[in-house]
PDB file of C-alpha atoms in Angstrom:
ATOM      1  CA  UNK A 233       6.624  22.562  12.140  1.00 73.00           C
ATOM      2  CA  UNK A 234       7.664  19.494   9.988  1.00 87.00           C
ATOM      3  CA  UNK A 235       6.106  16.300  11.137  1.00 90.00           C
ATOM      4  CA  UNK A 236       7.190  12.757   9.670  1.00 94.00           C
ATOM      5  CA  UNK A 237       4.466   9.848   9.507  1.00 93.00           C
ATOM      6  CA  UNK A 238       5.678   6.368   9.205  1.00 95.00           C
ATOM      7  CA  UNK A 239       3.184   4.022   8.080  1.00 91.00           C
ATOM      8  CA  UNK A 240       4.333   0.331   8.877  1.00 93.00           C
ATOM      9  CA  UNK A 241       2.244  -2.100   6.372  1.00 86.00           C
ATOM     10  CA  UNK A 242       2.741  -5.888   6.312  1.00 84.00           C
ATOM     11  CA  UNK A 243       5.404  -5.520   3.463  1.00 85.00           C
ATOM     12  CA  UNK A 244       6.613  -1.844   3.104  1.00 86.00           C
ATOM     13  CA  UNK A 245       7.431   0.662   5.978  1.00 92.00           C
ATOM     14  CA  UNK A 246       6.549   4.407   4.284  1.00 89.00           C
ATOM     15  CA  UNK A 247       8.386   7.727   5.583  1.00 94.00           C
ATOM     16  CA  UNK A 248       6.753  10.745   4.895  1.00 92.00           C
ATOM     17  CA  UNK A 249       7.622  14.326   5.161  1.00 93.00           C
ATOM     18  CA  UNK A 250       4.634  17.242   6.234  1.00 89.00           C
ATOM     19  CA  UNK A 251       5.869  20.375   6.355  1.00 86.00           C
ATOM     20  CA  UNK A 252       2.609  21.936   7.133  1.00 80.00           C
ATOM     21  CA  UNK A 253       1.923  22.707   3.318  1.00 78.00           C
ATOM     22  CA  UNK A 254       3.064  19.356   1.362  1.00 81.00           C
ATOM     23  CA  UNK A 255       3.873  15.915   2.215  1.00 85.00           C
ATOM     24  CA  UNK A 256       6.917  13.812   0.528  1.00 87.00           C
ATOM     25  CA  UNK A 257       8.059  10.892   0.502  1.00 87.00           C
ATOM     26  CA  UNK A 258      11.435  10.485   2.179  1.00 91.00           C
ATOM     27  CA  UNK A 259      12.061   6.743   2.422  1.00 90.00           C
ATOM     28  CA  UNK A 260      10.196   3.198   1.714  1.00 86.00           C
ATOM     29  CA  UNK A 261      11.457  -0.139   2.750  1.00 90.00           C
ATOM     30  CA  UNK A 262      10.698  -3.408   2.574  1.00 89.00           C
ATOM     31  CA  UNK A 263      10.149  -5.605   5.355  1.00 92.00           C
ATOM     32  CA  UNK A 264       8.158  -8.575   5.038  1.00 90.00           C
ATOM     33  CA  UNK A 265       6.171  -8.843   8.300  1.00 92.00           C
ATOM     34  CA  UNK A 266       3.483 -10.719   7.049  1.00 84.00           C
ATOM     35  CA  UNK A 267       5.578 -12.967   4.870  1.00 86.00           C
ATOM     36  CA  UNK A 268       7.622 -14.099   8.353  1.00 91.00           C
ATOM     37  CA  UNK A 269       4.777 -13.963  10.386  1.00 90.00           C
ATOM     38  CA  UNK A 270       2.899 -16.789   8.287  1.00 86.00           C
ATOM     39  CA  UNK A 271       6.200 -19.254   8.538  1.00 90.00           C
ATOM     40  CA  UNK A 272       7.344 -18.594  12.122  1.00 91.00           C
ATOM     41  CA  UNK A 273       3.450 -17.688  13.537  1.00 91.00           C
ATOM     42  CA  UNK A 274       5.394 -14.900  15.385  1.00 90.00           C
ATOM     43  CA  UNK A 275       7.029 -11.524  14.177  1.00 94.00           C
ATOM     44  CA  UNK A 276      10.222 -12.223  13.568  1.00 94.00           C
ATOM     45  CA  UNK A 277      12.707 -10.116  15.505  1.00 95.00           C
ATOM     46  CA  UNK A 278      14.566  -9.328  12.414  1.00 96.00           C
ATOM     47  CA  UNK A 279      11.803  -7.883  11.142  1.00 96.00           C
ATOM     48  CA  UNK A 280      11.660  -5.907  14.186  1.00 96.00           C
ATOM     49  CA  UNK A 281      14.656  -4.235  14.749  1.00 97.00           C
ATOM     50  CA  UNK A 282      14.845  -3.240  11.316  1.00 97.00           C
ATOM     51  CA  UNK A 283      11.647  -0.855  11.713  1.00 97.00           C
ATOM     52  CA  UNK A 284      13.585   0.052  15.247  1.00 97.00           C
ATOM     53  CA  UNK A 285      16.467   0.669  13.331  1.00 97.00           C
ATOM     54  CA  UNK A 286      14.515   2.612  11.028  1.00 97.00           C
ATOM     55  CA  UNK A 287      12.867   5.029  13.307  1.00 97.00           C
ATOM     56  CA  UNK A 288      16.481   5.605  15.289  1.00 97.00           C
ATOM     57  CA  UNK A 289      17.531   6.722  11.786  1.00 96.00           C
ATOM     58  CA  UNK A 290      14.604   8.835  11.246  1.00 96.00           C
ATOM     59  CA  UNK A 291      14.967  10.688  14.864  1.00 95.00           C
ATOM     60  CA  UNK A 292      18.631  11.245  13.656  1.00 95.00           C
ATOM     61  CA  UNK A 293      16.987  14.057  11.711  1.00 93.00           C
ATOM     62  CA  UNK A 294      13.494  14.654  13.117  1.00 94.00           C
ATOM     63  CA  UNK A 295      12.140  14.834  16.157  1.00 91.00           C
ATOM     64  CA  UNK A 296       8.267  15.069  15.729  1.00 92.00           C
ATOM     65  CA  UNK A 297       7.375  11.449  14.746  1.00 94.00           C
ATOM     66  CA  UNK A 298       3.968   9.687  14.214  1.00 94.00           C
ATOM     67  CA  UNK A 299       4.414   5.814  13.770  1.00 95.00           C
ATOM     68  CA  UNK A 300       1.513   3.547  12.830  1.00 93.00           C
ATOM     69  CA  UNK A 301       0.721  -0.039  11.593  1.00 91.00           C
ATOM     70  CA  UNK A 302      -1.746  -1.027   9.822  1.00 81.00           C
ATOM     71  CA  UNK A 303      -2.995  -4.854   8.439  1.00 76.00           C
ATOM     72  CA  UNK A 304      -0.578  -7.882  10.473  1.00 85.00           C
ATOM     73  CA  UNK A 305      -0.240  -5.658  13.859  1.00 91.00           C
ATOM     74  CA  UNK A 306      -4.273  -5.833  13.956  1.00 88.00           C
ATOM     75  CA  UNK A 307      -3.652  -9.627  14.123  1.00 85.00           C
ATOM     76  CA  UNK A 308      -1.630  -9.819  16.950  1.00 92.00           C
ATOM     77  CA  UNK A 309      -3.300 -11.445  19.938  1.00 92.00           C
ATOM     78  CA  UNK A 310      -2.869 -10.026  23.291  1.00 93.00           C
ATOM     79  CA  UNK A 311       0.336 -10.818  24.616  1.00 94.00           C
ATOM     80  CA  UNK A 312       1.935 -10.571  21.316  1.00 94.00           C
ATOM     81  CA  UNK A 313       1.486  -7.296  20.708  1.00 94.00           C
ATOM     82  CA  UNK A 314       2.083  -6.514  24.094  1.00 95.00           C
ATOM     83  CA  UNK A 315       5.388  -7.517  23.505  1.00 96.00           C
ATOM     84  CA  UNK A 316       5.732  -6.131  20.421  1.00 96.00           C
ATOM     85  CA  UNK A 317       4.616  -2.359  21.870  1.00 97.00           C
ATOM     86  CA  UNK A 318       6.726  -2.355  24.879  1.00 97.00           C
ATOM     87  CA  UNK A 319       9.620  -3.163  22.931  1.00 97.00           C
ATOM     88  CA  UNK A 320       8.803  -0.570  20.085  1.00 97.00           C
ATOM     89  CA  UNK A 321       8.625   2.007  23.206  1.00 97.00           C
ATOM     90  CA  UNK A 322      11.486   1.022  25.046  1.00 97.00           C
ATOM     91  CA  UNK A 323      14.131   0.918  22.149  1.00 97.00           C
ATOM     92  CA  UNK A 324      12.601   4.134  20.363  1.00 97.00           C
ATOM     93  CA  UNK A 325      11.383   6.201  22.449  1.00 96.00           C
ATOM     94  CA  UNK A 326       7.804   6.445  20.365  1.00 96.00           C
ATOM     95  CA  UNK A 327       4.482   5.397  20.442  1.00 95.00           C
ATOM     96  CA  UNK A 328       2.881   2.804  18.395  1.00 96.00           C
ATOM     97  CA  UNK A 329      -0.128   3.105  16.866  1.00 93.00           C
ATOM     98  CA  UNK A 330      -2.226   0.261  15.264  1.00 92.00           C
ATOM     99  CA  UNK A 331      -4.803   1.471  13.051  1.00 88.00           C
ATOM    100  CA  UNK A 332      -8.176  -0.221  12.778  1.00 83.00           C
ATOM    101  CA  UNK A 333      -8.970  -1.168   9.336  1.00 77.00           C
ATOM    102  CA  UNK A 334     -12.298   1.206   8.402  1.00 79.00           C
ATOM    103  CA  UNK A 335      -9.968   3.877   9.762  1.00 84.00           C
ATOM    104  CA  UNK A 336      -7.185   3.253   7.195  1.00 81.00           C
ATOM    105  CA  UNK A 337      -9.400   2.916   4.814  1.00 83.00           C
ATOM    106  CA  UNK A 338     -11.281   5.989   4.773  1.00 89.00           C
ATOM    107  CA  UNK A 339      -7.621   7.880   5.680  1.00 88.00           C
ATOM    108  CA  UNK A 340      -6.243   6.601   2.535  1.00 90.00           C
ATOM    109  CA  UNK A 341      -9.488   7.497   0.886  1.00 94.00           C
ATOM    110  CA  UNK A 342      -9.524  10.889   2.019  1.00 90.00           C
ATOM    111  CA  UNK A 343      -5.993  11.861   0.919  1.00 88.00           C
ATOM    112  CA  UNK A 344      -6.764  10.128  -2.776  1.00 93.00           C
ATOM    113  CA  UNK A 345      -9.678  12.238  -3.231  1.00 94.00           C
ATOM    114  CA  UNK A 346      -8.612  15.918  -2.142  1.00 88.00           C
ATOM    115  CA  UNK A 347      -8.955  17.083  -5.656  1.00 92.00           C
ATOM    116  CA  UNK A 348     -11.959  14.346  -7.069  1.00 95.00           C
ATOM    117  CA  UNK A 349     -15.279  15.810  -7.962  1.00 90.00           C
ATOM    118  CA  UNK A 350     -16.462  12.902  -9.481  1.00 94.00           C
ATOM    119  CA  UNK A 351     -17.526   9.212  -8.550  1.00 97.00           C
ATOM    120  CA  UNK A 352     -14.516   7.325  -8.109  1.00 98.00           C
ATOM    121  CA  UNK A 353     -13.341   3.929  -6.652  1.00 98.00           C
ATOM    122  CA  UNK A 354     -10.149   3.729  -4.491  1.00 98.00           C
ATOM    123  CA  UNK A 355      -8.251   0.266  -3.889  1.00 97.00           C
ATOM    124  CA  UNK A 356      -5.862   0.827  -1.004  1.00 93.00           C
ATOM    125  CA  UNK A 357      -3.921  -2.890  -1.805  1.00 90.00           C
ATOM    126  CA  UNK A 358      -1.416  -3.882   0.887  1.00 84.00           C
ATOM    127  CA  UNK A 359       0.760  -7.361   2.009  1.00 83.00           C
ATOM    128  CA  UNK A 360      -2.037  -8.228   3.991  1.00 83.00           C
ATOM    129  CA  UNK A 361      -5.419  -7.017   2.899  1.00 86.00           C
ATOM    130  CA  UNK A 362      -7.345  -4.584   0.613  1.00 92.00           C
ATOM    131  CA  UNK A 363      -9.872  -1.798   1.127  1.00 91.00           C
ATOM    132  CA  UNK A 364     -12.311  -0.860  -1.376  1.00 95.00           C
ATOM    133  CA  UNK A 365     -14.343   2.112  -1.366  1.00 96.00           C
ATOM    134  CA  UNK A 366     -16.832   3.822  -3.691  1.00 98.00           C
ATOM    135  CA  UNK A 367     -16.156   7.472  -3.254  1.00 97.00           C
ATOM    136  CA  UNK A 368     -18.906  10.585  -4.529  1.00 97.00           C
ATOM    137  CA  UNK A 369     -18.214  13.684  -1.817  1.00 94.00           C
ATOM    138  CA  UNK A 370     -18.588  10.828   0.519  1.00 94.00           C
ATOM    139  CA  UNK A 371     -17.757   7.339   1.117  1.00 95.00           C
ATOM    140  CA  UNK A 372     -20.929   5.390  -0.268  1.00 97.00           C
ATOM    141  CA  UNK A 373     -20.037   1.634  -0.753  1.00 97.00           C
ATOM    142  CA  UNK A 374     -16.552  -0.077   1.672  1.00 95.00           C
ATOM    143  CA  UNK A 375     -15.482  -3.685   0.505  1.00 95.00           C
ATOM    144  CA  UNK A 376     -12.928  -4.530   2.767  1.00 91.00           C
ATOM    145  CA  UNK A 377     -11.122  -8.267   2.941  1.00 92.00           C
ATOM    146  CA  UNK A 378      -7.849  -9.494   4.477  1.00 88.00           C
ATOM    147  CA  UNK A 379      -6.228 -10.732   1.645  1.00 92.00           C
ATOM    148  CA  UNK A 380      -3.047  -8.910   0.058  1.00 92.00           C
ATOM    149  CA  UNK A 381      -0.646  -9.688  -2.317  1.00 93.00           C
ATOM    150  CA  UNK A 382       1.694 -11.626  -0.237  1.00 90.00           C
ATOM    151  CA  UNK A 383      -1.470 -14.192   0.338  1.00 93.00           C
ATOM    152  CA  UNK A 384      -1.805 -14.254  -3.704  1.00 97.00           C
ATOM    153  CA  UNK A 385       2.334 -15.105  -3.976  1.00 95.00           C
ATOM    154  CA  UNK A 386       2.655 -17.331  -1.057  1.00 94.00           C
ATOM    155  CA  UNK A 387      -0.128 -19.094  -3.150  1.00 97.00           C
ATOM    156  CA  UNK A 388       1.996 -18.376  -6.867  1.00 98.00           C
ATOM    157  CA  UNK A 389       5.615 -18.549  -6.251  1.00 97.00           C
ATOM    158  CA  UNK A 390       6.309 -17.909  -9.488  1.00 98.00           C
ATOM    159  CA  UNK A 391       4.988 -14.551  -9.717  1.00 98.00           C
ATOM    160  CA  UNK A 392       7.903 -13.491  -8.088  1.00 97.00           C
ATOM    161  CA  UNK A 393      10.244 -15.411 -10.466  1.00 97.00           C
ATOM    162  CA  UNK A 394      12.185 -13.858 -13.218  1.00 97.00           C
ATOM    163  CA  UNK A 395       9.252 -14.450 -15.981  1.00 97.00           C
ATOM    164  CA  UNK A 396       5.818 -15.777 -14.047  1.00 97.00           C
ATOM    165  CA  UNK A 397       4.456 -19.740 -15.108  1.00 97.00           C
ATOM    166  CA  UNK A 398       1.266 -19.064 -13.745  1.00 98.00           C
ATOM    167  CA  UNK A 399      -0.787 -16.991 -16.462  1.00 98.00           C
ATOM    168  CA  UNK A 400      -2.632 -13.668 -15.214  1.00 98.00           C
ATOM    169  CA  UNK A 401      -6.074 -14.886 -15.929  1.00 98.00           C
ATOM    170  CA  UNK A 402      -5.267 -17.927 -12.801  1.00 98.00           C
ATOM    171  CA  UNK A 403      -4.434 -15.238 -10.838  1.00 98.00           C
ATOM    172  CA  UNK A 404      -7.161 -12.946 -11.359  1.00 98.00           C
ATOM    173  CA  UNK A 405      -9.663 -15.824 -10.826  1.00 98.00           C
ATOM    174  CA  UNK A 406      -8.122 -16.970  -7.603  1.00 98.00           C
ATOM    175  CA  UNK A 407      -8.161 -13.048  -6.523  1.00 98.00           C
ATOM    176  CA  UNK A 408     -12.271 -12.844  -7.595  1.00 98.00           C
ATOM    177  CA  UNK A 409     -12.914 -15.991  -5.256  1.00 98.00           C
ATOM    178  CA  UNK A 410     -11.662 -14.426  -2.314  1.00 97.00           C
ATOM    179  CA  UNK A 411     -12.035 -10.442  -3.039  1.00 98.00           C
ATOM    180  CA  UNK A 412     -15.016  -8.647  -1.347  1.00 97.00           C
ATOM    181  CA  UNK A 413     -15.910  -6.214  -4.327  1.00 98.00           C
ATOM    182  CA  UNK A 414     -17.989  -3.000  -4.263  1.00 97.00           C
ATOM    183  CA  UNK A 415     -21.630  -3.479  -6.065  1.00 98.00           C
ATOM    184  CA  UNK A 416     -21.342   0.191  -7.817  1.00 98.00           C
ATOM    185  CA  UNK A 417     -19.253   0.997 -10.719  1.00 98.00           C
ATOM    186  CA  UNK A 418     -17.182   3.743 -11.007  1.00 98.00           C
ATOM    187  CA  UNK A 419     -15.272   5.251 -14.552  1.00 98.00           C
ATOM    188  CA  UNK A 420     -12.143   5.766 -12.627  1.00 98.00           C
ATOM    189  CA  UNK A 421      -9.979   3.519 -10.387  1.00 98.00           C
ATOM    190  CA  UNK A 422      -7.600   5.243  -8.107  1.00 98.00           C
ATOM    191  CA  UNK A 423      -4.904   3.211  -7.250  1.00 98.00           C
ATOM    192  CA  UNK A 424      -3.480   4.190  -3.218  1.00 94.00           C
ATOM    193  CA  UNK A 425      -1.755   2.701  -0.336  1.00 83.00           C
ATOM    194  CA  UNK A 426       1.774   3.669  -1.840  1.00 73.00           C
ATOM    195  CA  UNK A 427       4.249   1.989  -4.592  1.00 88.00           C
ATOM    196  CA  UNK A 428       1.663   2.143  -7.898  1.00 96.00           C
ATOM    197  CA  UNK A 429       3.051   5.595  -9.144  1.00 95.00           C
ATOM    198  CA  UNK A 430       6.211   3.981  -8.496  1.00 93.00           C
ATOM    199  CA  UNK A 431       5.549   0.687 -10.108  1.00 96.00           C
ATOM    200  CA  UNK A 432       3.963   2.247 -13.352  1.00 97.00           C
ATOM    201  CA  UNK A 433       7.469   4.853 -13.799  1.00 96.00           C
ATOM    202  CA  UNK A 434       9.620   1.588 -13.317  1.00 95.00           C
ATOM    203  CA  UNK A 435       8.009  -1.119 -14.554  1.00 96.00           C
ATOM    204  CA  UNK A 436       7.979   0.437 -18.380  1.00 92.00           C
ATOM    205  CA  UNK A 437       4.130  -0.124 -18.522  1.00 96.00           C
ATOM    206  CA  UNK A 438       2.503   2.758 -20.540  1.00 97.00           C
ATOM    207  CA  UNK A 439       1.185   6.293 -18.749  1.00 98.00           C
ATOM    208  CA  UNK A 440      -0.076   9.729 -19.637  1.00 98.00           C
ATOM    209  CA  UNK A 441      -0.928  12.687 -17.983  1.00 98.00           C
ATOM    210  CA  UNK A 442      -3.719  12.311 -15.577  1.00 98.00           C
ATOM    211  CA  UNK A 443      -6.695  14.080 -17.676  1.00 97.00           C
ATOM    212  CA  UNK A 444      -9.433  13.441 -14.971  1.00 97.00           C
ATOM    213  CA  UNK A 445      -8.266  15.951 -12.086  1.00 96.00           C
ATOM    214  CA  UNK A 446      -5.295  17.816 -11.405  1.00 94.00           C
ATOM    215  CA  UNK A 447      -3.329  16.424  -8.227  1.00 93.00           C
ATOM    216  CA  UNK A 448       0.375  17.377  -7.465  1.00 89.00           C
ATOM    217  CA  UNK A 449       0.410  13.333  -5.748  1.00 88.00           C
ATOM    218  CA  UNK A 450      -1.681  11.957  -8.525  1.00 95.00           C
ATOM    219  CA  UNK A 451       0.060  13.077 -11.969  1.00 96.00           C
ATOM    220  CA  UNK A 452      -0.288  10.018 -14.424  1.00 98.00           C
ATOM    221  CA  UNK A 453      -3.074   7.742 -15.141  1.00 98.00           C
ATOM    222  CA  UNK A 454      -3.697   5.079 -18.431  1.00 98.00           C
ATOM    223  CA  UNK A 455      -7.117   3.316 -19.895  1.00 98.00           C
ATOM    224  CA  UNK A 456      -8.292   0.522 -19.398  1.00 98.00           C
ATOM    225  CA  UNK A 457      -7.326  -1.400 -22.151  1.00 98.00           C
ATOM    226  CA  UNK A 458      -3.818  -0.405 -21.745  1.00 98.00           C
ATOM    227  CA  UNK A 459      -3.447  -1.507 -18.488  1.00 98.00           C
ATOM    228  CA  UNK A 460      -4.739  -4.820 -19.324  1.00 98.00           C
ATOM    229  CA  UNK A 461      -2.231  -5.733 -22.008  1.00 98.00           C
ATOM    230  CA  UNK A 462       0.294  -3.916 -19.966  1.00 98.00           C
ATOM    231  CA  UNK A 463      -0.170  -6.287 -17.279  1.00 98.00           C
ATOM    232  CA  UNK A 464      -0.005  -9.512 -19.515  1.00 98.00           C
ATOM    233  CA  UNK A 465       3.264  -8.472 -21.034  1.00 97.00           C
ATOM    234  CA  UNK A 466       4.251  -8.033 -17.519  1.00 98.00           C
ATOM    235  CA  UNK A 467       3.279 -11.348 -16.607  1.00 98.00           C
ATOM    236  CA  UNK A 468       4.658 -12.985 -19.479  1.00 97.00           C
ATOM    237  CA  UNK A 469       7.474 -11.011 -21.097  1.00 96.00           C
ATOM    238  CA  UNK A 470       8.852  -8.247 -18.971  1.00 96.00           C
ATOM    239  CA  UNK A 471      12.559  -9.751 -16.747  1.00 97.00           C
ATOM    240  CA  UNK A 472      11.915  -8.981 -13.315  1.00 97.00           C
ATOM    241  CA  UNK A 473      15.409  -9.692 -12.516  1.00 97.00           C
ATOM    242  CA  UNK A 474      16.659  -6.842 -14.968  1.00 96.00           C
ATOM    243  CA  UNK A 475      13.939  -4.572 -12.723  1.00 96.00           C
ATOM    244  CA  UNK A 476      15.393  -5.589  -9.708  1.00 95.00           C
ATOM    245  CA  UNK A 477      19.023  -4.817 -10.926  1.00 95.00           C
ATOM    246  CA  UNK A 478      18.479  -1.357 -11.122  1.00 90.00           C
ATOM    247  CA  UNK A 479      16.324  -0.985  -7.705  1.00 91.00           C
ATOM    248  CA  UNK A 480      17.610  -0.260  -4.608  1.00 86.00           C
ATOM    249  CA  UNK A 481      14.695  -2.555  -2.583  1.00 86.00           C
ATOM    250  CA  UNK A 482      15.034  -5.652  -5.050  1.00 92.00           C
ATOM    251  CA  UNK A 483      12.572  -7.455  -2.803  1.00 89.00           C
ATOM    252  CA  UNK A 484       9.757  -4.378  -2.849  1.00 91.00           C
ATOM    253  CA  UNK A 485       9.524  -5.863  -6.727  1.00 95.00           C
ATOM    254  CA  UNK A 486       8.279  -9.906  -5.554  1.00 95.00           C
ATOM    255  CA  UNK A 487       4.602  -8.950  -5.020  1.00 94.00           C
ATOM    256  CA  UNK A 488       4.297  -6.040  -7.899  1.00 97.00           C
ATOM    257  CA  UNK A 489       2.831  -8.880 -10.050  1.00 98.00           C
ATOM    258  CA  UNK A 490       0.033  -9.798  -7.778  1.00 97.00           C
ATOM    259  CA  UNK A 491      -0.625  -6.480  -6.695  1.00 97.00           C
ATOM    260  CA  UNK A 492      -0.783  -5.796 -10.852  1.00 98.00           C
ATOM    261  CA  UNK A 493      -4.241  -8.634 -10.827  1.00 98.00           C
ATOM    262  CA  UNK A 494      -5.458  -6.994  -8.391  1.00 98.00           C
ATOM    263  CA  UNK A 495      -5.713  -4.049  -9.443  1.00 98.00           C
ATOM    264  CA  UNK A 496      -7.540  -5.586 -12.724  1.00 98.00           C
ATOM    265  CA  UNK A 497      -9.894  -7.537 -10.442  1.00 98.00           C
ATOM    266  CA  UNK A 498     -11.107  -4.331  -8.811  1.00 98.00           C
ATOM    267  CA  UNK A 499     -11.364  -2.478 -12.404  1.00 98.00           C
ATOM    268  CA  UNK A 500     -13.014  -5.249 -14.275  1.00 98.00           C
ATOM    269  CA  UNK A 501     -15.873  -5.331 -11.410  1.00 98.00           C
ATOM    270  CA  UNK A 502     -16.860  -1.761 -11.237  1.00 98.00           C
ATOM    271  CA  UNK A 503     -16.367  -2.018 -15.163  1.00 98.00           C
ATOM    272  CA  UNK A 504     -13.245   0.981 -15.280  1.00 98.00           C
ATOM    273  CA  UNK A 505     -12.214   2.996 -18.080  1.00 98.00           C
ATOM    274  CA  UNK A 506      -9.253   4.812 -16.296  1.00 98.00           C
ATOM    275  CA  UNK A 507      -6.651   3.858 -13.834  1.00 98.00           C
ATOM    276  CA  UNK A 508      -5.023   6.145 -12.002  1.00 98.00           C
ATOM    277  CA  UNK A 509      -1.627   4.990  -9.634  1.00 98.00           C
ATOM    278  CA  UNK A 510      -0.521   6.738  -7.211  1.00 95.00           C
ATOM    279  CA  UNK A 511       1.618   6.558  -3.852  1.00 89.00           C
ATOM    280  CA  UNK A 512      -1.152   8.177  -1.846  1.00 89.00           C
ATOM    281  CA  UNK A 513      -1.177   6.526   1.659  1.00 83.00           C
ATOM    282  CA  UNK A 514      -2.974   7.285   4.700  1.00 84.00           C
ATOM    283  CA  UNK A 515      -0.712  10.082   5.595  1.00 84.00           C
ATOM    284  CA  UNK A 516      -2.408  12.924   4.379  1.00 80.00           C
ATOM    285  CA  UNK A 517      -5.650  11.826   6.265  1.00 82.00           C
ATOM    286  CA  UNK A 518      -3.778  11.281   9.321  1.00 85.00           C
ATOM    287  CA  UNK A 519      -1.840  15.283   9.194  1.00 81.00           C
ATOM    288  CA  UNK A 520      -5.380  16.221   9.120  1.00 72.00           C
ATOM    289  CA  UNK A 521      -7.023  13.903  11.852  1.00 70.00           C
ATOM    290  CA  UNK A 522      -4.229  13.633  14.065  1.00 61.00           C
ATOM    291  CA  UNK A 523      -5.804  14.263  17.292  1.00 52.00           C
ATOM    292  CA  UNK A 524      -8.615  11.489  16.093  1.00 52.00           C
ATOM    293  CA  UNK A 525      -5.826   9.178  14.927  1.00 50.00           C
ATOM    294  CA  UNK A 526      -3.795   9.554  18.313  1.00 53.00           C
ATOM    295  CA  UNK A 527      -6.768   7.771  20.018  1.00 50.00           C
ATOM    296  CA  UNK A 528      -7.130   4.792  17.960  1.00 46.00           C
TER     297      UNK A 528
END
């Protein structure tokens, strides 16, 4: 029986497909909780009855449907997300489920790792915070932190500007000051929480073949080095307006810069020599847990 998971995050709302043997993706869109939440202190209603407008869309087509939110619906206080529930019920008929952060952490984790047999680091990076874990058969080290990437460009306008002012290295120092990071090191850096496989295909930063495991959701990877000089050029060359042109979520593209130091951050400190992207969220741990993840 097909099942669809929609995983609301602080910045992008991802619809996926389970049809009991696979999972795809069927739709992502932007909408910027967190970024609205920080000017108005308050969801903005906008905000909101585009993810009810979403799921009536969805329910056009599907009628087993598992919604859940992850990093700016934990922050809600009481009566706010009160509100925010009973409206969310009333207008779509489903259940919404906020999920506590160790649990989307070690959901995401799970689904990135299916095929890993080797130590490995997974950054789940999101609008509103980042989970870290150190993964060898078994979680072993969690650095978790609620900072995301709209934080870093509410802080650096410019990043999402045609060609960024602020250099990489600012950035990346501002990110270290703030960034809970793992003690152990791991060769490979697995990139989840959705949009990096995406990001890396139409960006035109440099790819090949993921060499480390085979993994239907996890097909590309690059080194180290790279990915550093990739990111640079991306910082200081690459148009983001001529991305944006040719994207059908234009706004989805703002934070890809931030999320890009990041994702250097976490590789520098458990010293890296592979990154692999992918658009691995927690969906594949929840198909598998959902009876746990109903009760959260």
């Amino acid at each position: 029986m097909e099942k669809v998971i929609v995983e609301v995050g602080s910045t992008v709302t991802k619809v996926d497909l389970y049809d009991e043997i696979d999972i795809k993706r069927i739709k992502d869109k932007t909408i910027l909780f967190k970024k609205h939440y920080q000017e108005k202190q308050a969801l903005d209603k906008e905000d909101v009855y585009l993810l009810i407008d979403l799921i009536k869309e969805v329910k056009q087509n599907y009628r087993d449907i598992y919604v859940c939110g992850t990093s700016i619906f934990r922050k809600l206080n009481d009566e706010e997300r009160k509100e925010f529930l009973d409206i969310f019920k009333r207008e779509t008929g489903c259940e919404f489920h906020i999920i506590v952060e160790e649990e989307e952490n070690h959901l995401t984790v799970e689904g990135a790792t299916r095929f890993v047999h080797d130590k490995v680091c997974v950054m789940i990076g999101g609008g509103g915070s980042t989970e870290i874990a150190i993964y060898e058969d078994k979680i072993i080290e969690e650095a978790n932190t609620s900072i995301g990437v709209i934080d870093v460009v509410n802080a650096f306008p410019d990043l999402a500007e045609d060609i960024a002012s602020t250099s990489l290295e600012e950035v990346m120092a501002y990110i270290k000051e703030r960034l809970k990071l793992p003690k152990l090191k791991a060769d490979t850096l697995i990139l989840a929480g959705g949009g990096h496989e995406k990001f890396a295909r139409e960006s035109g930063i440099t790819y090949e073949s993921n060499k480390v495991y085979q993994d239907n959701q996890a097909p590309i990877m690059m080194d180290i080095d790279t990915r550093r000089k990739d990111t640079k050029q991306y910082f200081e060359e690459i148009s983001l307006d001529k991305i944006r042109e040719n994207s059908n979520d234009p706004a989805w593209w703002d934070a890809t810069r931030a999320m890009c130091a990041f994702a250097l951050v976490v590789a520098e400190a458990i010293e890296a020599k592979v990154i692999i992207p992918t658009d691995i969220s927690m969906t594949y741990g929840i198909v598998e847990n959902i009876d746990k993840v109903n009760k959260l």
